[in-house]
Each structure stands twice: as structure tokens, then as C-alpha cells.
PDB file of C-alpha atoms in Angstrom:
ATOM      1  CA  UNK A 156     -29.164  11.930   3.808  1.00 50.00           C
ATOM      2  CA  UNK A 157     -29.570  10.321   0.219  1.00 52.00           C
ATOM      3  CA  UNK A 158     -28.835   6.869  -0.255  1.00 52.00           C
ATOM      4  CA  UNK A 159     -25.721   7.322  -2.557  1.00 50.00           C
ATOM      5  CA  UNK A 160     -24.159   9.308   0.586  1.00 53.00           C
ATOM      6  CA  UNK A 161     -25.222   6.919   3.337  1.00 43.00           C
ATOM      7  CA  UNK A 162     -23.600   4.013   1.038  1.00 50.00           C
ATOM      8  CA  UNK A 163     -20.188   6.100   0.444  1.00 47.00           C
ATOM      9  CA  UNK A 164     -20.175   6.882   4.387  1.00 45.00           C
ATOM     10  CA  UNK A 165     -20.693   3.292   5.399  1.00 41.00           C
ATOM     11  CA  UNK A 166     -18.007   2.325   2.947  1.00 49.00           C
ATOM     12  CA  UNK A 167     -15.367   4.462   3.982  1.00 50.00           C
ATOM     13  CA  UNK A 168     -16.399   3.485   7.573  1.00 46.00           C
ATOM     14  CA  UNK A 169     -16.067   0.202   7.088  1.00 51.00           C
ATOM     15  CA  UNK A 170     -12.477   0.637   5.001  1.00 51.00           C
ATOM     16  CA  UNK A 171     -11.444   2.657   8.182  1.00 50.00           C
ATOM     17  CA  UNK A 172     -12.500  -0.184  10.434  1.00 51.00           C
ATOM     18  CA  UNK A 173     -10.517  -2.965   8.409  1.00 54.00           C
ATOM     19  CA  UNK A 174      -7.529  -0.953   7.999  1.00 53.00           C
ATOM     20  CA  UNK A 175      -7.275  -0.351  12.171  1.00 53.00           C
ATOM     21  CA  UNK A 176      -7.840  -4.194  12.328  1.00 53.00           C
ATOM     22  CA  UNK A 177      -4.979  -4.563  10.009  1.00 45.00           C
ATOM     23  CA  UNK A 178      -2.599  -2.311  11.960  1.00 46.00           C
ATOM     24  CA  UNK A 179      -3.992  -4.237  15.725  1.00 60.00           C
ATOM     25  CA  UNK A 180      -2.260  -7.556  14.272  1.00 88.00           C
ATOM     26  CA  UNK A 181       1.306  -7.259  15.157  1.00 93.00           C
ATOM     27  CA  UNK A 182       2.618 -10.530  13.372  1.00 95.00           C
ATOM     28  CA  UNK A 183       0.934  -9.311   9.989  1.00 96.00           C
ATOM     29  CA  UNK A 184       2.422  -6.324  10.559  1.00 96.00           C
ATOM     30  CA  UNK A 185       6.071  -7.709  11.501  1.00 97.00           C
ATOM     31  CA  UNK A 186       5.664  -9.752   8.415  1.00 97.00           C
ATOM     32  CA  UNK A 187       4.653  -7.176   6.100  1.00 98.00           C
ATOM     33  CA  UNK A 188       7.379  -4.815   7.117  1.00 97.00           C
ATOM     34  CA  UNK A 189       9.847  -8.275   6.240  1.00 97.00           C
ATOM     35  CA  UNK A 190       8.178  -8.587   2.847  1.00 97.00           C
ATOM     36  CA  UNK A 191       7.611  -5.065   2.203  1.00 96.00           C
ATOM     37  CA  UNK A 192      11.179  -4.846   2.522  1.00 94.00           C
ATOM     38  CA  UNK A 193      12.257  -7.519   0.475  1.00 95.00           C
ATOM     39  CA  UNK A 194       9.284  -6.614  -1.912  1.00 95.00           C
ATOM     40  CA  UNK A 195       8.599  -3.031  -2.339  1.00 95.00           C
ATOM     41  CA  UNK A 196      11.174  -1.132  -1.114  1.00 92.00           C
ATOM     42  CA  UNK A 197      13.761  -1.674  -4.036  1.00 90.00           C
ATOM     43  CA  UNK A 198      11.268   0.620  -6.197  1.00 90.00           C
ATOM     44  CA  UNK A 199       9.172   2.209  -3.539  1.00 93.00           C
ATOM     45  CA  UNK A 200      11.020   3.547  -0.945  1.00 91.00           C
ATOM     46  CA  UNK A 201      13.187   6.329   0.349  1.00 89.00           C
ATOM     47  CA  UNK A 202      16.482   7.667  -0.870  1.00 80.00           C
ATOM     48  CA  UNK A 203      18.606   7.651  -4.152  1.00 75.00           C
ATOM     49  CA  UNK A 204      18.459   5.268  -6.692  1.00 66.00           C
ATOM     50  CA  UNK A 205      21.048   2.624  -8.161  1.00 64.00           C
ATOM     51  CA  UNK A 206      20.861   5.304 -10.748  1.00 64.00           C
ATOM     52  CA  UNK A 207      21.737   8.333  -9.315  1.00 67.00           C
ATOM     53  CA  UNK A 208      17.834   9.893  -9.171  1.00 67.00           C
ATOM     54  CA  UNK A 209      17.048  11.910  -5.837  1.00 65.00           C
ATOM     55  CA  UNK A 210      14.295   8.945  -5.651  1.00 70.00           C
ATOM     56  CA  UNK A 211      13.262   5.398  -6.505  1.00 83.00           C
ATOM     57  CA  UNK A 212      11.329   4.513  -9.646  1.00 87.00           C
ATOM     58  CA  UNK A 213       8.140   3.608  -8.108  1.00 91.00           C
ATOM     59  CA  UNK A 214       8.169   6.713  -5.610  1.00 91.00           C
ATOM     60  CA  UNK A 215       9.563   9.028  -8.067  1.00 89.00           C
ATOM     61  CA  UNK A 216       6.792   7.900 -10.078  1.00 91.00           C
ATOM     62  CA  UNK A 217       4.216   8.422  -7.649  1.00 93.00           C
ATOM     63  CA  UNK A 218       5.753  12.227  -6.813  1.00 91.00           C
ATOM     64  CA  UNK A 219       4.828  12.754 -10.790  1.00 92.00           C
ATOM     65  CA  UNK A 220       1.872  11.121 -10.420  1.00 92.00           C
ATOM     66  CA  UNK A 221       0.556  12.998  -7.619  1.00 93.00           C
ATOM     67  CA  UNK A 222       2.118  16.422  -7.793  1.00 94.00           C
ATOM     68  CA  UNK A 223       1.828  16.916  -3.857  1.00 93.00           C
ATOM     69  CA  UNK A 224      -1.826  15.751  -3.748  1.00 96.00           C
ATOM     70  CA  UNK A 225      -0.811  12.739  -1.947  1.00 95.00           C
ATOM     71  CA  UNK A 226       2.380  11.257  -0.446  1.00 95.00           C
ATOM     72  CA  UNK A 227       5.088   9.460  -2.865  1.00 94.00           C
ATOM     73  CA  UNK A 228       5.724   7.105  -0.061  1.00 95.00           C
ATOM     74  CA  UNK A 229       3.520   4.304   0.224  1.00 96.00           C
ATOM     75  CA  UNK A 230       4.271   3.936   3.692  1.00 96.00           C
ATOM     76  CA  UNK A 231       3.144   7.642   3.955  1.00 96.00           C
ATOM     77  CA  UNK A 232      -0.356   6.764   2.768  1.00 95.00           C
ATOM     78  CA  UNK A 233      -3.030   6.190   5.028  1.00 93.00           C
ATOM     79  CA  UNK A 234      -5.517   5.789   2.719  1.00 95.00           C
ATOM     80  CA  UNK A 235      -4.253   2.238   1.007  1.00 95.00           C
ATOM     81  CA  UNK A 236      -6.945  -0.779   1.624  1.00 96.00           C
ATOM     82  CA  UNK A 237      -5.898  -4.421   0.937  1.00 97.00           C
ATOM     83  CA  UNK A 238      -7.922  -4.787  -1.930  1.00 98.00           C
ATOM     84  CA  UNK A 239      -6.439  -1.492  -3.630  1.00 97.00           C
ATOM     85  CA  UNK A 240      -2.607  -2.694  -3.042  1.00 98.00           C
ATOM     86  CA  UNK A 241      -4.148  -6.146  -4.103  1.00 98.00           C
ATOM     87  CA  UNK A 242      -5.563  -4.662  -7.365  1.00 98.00           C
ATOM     88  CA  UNK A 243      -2.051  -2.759  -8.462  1.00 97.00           C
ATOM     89  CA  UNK A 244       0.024  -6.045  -7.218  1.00 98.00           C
ATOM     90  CA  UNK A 245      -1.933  -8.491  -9.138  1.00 98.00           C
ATOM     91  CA  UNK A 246      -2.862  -6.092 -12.410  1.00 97.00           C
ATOM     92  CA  UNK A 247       0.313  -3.923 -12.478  1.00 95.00           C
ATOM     93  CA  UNK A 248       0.235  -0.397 -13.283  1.00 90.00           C
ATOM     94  CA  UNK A 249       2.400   2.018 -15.692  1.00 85.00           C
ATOM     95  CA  UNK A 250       5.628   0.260 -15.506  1.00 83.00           C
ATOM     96  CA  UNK A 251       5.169  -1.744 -12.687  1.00 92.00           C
ATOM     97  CA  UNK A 252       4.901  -5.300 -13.617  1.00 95.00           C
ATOM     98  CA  UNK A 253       2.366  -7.576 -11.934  1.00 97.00           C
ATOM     99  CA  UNK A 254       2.897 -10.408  -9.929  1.00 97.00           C
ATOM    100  CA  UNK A 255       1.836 -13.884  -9.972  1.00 97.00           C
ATOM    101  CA  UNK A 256       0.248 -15.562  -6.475  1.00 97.00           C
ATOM    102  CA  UNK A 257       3.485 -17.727  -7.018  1.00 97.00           C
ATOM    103  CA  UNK A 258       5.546 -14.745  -6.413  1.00 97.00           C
ATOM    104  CA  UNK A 259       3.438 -12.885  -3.814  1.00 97.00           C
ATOM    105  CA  UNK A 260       0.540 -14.254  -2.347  1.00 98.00           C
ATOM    106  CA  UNK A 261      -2.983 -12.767  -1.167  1.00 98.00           C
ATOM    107  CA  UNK A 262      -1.984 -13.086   2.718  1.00 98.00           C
ATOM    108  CA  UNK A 263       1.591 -11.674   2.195  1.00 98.00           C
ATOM    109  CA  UNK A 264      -0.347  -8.713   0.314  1.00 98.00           C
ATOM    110  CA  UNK A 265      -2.705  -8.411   3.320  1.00 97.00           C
ATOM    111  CA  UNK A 266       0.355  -8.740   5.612  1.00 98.00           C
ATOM    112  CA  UNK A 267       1.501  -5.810   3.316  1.00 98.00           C
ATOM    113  CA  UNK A 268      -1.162  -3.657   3.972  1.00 97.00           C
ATOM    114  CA  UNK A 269      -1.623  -4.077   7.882  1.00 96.00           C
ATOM    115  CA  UNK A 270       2.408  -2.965   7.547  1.00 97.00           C
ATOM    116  CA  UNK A 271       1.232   0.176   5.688  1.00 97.00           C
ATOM    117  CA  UNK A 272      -1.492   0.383   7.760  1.00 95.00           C
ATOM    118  CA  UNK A 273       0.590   0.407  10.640  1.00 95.00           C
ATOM    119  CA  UNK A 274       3.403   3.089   9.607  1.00 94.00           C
ATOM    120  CA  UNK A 275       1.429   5.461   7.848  1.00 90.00           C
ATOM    121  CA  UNK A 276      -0.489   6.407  11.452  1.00 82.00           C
ATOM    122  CA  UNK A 277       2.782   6.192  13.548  1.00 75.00           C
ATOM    123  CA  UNK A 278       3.312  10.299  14.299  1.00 66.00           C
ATOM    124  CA  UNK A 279       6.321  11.507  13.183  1.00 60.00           C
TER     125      UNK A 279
END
């Protein structure tokens, strides 16, 4: 096995690994789903928008985005890390504005993600 292999197995391994840890902490995951809620869900969830729109901006968004490829609903995806929620939260993306530690910090992010974490391997 080549080096550049080994190093993308061991990564995705070890992404695998901290996203089950995420999901084993109940508390991070009670308070993500709380701030998820509060945060996340008035652009990124499920059903119709204050405008009318069969979805909300942020998952209708994503459906473009993706095209089927992956799932509009973040809670949907399994493949979301910490640092890759932390990177669109803190940097914004498309018309998604960014926000400020004061307005969401790095351990509600990461309570975030053990949320998503959590959901996204519940069977339907």
C-alpha cells in the first residue's frame, strides 16, 4: 500500500473514530440538538419556508448544490466532522453568513456535530 493511501485510510479512520466519540456523549448531543435547533434549523431543516418554497434556504441550497449526490439535510449526513461544520460556521459559505465565537462558540459547534453525529446513524 503506498504511503498517500495508508495516510488517507488512517485519516478517515481516525474521522470515523471521533465522530462515534461524538455521538457516545449524550449531554453534547442533548445540547447540540438544543442549539442546532435554535441555530440551524431556521435555514437548514425540514419543511416549507416562511416563503412558501417546498424547502429552507440552506437545505434547498444544499439539494442544488448536491443534485442527489449527498443528502440536503444536514442531519442526514454522516459524513460531517467538527472541524468541517467548524470551517463553514466560522468562514461562511455562499450566502450563509459566518459567525463570530461571540455568537456560537467552538464547544457549542462540537456539541453540534456529536448532534449530527448522533441523528445521521439513527435507522430510519
Amino acid at each position: 500500500m503506498n504511503k498517500s493511501i495508508a495516510r488517507t485510510f488512517v485519516t478517515m479512520v481516525g474521522l470515523t473514530v471521533q465522530s462515534y466519540a461524538f455521538a457516545q456523549d449524550t449531554d453534547a448531543v442533548e445540547r447540540g440538538r438544543d442549539k442546532y435547533e435554535y441555530m440551524c434549523v431556521p435555514c437548514h431543516g425540514a419543511g416549507i419556508g416562511d416563503d412558501g418554497r417546498a424547502m429552507l434556504p440552506g437545505t434547498d441550497a444544499l439539494r442544488i448544490k448536491y443534485r442527489g449526490a449527498l443528502p440536503a439535510l444536514l442531519t442526514e449526513r454522516s459524513d460531517l466532522t467538527y472541524e468541517s461544520i467548524r470551517t463553514f460556521v466560522r468562514q461562511g459559505v455562499f450566502s450563509m453568513p459566518p459567525f463570530r465565537p461571540t455568537e456560537l462558540t467552538d464547544d457549542e459547534i462540537r456539541d453540534i456535530a456529536a448532534y449530527i453525529a448522533a441523528v445521521s446513524r439513527q435507522p430510519d
